[in-house]
Coordinates of C-alpha atoms in Angstrom, one line a residue:
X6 CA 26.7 20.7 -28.1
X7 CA 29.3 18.2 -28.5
X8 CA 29.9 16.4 -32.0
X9 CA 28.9 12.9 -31.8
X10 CA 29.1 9.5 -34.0
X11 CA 26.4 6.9 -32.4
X12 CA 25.6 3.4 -34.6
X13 CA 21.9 3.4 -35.4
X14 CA 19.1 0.8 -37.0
X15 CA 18.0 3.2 -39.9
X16 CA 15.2 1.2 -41.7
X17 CA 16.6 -2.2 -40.2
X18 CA 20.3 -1.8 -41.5
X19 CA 22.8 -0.3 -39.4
X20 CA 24.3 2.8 -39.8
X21 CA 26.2 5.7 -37.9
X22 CA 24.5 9.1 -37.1
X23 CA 26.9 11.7 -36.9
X24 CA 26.0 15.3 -35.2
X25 CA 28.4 18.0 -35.7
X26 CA 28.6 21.0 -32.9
X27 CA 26.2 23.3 -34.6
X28 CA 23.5 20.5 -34.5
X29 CA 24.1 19.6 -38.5
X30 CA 23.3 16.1 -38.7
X31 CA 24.1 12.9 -41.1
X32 CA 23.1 9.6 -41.2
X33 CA 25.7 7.2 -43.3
X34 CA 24.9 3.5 -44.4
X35 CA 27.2 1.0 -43.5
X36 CA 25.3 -1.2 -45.9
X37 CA 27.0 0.7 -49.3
X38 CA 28.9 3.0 -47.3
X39 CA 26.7 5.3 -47.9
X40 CA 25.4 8.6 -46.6
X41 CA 21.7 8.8 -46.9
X42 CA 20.9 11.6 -45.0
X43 CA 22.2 15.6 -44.5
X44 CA 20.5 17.9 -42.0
X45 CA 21.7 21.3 -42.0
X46 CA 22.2 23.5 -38.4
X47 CA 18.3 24.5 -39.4
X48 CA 17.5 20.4 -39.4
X49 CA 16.6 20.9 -43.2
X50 CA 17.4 17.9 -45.2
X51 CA 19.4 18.6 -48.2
X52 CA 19.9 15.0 -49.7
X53 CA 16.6 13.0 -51.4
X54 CA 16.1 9.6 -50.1
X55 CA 13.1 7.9 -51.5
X56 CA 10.5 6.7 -50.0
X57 CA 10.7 3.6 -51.9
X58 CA 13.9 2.8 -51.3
X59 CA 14.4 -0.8 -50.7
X60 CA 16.9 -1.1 -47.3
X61 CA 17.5 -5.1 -47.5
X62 CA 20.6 -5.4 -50.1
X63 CA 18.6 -6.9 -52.9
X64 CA 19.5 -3.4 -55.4
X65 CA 20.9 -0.3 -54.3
X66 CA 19.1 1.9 -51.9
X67 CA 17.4 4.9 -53.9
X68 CA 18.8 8.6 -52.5
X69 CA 21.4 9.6 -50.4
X70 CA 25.0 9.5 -51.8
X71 CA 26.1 5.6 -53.3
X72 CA 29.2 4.8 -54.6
X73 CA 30.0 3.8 -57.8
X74 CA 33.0 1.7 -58.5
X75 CA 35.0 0.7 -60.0
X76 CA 32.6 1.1 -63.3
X77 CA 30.1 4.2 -63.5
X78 CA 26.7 3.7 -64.8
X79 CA 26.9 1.3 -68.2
X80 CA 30.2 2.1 -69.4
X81 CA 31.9 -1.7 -69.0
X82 CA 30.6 -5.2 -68.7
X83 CA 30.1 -4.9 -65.2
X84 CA 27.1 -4.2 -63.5
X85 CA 25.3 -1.0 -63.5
X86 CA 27.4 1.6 -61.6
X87 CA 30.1 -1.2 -60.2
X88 CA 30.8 -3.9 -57.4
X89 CA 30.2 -2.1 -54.2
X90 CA 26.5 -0.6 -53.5
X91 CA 24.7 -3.7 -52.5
X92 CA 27.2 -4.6 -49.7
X93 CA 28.4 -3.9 -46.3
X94 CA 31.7 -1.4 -45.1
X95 CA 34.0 -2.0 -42.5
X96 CA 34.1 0.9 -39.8
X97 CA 37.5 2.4 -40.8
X98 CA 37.7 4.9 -38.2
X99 CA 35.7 7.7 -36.5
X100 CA 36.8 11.5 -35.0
X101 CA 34.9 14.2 -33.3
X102 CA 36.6 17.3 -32.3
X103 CA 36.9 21.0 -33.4
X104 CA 32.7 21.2 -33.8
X105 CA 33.0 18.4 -36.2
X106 CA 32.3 14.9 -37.1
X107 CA 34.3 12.3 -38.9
X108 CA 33.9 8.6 -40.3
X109 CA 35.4 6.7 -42.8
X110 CA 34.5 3.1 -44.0
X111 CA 36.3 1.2 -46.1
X112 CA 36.0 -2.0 -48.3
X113 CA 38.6 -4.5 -49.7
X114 CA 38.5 -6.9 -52.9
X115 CA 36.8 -10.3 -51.8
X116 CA 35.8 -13.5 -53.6
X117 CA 33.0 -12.0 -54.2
X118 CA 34.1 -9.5 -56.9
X119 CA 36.8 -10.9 -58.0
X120 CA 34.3 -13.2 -59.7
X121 CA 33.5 -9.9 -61.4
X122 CA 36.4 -7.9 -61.5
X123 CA 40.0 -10.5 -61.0
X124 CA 41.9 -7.0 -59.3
X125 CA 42.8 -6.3 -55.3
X126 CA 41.6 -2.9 -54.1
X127 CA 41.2 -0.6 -50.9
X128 CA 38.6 1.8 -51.3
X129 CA 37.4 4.0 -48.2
X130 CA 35.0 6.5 -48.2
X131 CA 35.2 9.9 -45.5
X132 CA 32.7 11.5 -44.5
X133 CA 32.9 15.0 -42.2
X134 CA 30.2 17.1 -41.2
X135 CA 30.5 20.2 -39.9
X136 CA 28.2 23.4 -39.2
X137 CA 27.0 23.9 -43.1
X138 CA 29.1 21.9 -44.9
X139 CA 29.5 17.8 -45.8
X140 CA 32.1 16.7 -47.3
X141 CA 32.3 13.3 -48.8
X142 CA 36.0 11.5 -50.2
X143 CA 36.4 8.5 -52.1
X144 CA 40.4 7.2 -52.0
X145 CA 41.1 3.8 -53.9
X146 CA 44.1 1.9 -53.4
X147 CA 45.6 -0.5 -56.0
X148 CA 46.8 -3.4 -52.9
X149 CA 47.1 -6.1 -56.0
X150 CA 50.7 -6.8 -58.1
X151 CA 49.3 -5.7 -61.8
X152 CA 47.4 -2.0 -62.8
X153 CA 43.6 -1.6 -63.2
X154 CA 41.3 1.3 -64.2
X155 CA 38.3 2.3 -63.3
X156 CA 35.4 4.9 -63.8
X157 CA 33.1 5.6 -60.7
X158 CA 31.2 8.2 -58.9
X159 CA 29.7 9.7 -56.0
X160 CA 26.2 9.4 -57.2
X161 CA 24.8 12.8 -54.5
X162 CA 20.9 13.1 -55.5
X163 CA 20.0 16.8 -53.6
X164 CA 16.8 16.9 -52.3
X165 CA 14.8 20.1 -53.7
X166 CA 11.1 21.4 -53.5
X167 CA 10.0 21.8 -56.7
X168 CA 13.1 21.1 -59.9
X169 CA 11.6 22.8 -62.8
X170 CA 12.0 25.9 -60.3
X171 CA 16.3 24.3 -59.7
X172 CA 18.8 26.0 -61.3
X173 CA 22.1 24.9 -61.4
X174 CA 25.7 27.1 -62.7
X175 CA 29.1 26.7 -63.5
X176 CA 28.5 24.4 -66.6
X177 CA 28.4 26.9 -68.9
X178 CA 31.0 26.1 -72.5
X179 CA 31.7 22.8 -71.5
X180 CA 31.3 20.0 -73.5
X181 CA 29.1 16.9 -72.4
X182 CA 27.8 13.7 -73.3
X183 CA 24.2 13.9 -73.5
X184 CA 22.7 10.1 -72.4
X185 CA 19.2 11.1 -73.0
X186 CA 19.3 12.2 -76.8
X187 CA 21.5 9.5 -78.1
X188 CA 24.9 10.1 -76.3
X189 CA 25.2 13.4 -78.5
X190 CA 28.1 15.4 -77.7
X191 CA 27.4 18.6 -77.6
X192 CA 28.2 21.9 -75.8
X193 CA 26.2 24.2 -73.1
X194 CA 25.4 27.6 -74.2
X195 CA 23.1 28.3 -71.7
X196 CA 24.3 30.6 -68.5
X197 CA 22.3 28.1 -66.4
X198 CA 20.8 24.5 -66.8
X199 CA 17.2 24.4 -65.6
X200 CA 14.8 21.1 -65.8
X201 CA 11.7 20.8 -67.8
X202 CA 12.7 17.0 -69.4
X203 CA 15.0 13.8 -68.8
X204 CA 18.1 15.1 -68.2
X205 CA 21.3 12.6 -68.3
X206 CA 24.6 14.3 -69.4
X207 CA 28.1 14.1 -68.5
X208 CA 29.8 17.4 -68.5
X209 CA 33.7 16.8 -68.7
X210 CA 36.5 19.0 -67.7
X211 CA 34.2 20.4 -64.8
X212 CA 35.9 21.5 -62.4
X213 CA 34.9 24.8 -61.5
X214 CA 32.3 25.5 -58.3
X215 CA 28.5 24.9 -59.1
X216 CA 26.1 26.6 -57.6
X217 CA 22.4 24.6 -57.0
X218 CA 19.2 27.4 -56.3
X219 CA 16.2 28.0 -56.2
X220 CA 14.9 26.5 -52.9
X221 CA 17.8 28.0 -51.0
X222 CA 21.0 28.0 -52.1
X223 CA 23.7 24.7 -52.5
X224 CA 27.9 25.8 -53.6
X225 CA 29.2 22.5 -55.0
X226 CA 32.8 21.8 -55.7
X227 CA 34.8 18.7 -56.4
X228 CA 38.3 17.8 -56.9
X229 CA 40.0 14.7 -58.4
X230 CA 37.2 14.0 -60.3
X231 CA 37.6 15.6 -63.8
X232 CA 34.1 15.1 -64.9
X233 CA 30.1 16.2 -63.4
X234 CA 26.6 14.6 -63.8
X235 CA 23.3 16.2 -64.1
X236 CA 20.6 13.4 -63.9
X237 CA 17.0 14.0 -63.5
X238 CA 14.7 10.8 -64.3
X239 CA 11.4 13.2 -65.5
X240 CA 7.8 11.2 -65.7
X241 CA 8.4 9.0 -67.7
X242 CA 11.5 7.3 -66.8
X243 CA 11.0 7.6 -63.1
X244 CA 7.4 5.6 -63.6
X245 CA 9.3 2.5 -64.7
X246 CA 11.7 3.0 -61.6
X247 CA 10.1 0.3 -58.9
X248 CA 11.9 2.2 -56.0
X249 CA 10.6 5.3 -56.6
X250 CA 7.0 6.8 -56.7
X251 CA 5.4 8.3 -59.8
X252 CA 6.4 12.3 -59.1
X253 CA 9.3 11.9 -56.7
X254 CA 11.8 12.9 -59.9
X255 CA 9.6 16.9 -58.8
X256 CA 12.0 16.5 -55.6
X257 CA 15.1 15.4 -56.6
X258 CA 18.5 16.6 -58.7
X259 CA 21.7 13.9 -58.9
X260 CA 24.6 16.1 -59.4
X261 CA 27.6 14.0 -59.1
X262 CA 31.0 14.0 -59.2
X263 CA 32.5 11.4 -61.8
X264 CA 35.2 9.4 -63.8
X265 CA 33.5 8.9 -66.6
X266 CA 35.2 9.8 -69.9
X267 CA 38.3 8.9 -69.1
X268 CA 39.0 6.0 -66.6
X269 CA 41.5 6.0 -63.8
X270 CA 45.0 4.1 -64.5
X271 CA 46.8 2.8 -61.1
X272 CA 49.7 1.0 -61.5
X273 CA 50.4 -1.6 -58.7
X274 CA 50.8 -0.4 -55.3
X275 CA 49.4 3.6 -56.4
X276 CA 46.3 5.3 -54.9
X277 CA 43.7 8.4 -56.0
X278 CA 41.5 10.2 -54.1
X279 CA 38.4 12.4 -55.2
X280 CA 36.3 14.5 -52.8
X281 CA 32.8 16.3 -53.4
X282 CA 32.0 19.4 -51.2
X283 CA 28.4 20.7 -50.9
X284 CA 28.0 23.9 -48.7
X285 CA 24.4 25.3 -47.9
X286 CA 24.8 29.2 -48.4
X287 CA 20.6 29.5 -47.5

């Protein structure tokens, strides 16, 4: 098999359907640039999408992997998790060779957020899929004359079968920002995080691999991002969510890869890059 990219209408909003050599398959939003769908070579979906998810622009489209720039969550007077989610990407280039697939959209300042947010950006997002792994990279450029910062996020909610049955390592003595009791700062003990409430922390300085089981296994790993989210909405938060039905929180971890303590400083002209790895081990 021959690894493909194809454009697609994917709940009426177009998007590109890549197909790597082994038959591992993803389905990317051009609408948020935004990957909403990984299929391993055994065509199991590893990303939760919900089945709510509202596809027409009007709020961010539940699942997948969003973006979040160039503010994370509530941390600034911007809106919730930044300028870019509700909007379309430019197609910033495409490769298939070697068993694998490759696209990368891309979205520049425009009146629009500037409104928002007076600075001149370049921010592209990669994809590649290969046989059992996705790898996802955000790069921002600073194209204006003066520096910004900014916080931001690849927002990855994994699809599993039952989460008070997830457990996720490689947070262990780290410090993090716990959102759901108050913004406590406090520091994890515990030789594995396991879900059994709301669970909203920031876990800083994380930069070694994570490893997601339970239902299979999922090796995580990031780089250039300096900090890790562990979100899980529970009952009673996920009831007041409109785009997502009553128990779908049962089916769903966001473990993200973040700038969120400390922003990002680019001086004119002066780029970053983060990337988030997920590899399915079973």
């Amino acid at each position: 098999m021959k690894p493909s990219i194809e454009t697609i209408d994917f709940h009426g909003i177009e998007a590109f359907r890549l197909q790597a050599a082994s038959g591992a398959r993803a389905i990317v939003s051009r609408l948020g640039g935004q990957v909403l769908s990984w299929q391993t070579a055994d065509q199991r979906e590893r990303l939760f999408l919900s089945e709510r998810a509202v596809f027409d622009g009007s709020r961010s489209i539940r699942g997948g992997i969003p973006v979040c720039f160039p503010q994370f969550s509530g941390l600034g007077e911007l809106p919730k998790h930044g300028l870019l989610r509700t909007v379309p990407w430019d197609d910033a280039g495409q490769n298939c060779r070697d068993g694998y697939a490759m696209l990368s959209l891309a979205r520049d300042a425009d009146a629009a957020s500037r409104a928002l947010w007076p600075h001149e950006f370049h921010v592209e997002v990669t994809v590649v899929l290969e046989a059992n792994r996705l790898d996802v990279e955000l790069s921002v450029d600073n194209t204006g004359d003066g520096p910004f910062s900014f916080t931001g996020a690849l927002h990855s909610y994994l699809r599993v079968k039952e989460v008070e049955q997830t457990h996720l390592q490689g947070l262990t003595g780290l410090e993090f920002r716990d959102a759901a009791k108050g913004n406590q700062i406090r520091r994890d003990g515990a030789a594995e995080l396991t879900v059994e409430d709301e669970v909203d922390r920031v876990y800083h300085r994380a930069t070694k691999p994570l490893l997601l089981s339970g239902d299979g296994n999922l090796a995580i790993h990031h780089e250039g991002f300096p900090d890790a989210v562990v979100w899980n909405p529970w009952e009673k938060l996920c009831a007041t969510l409109p785009d997502m039905a009553p128990l779908e929180f049962r089916r769903m971890l966001c473990v993200e890869a973040a700038v969120a303590r400390q922003p990002i400083a680019l001086a004119a002209g002066e780029s970053w890059y983060g990337r988030q790895s997920f590899v399915a081990l079973s």
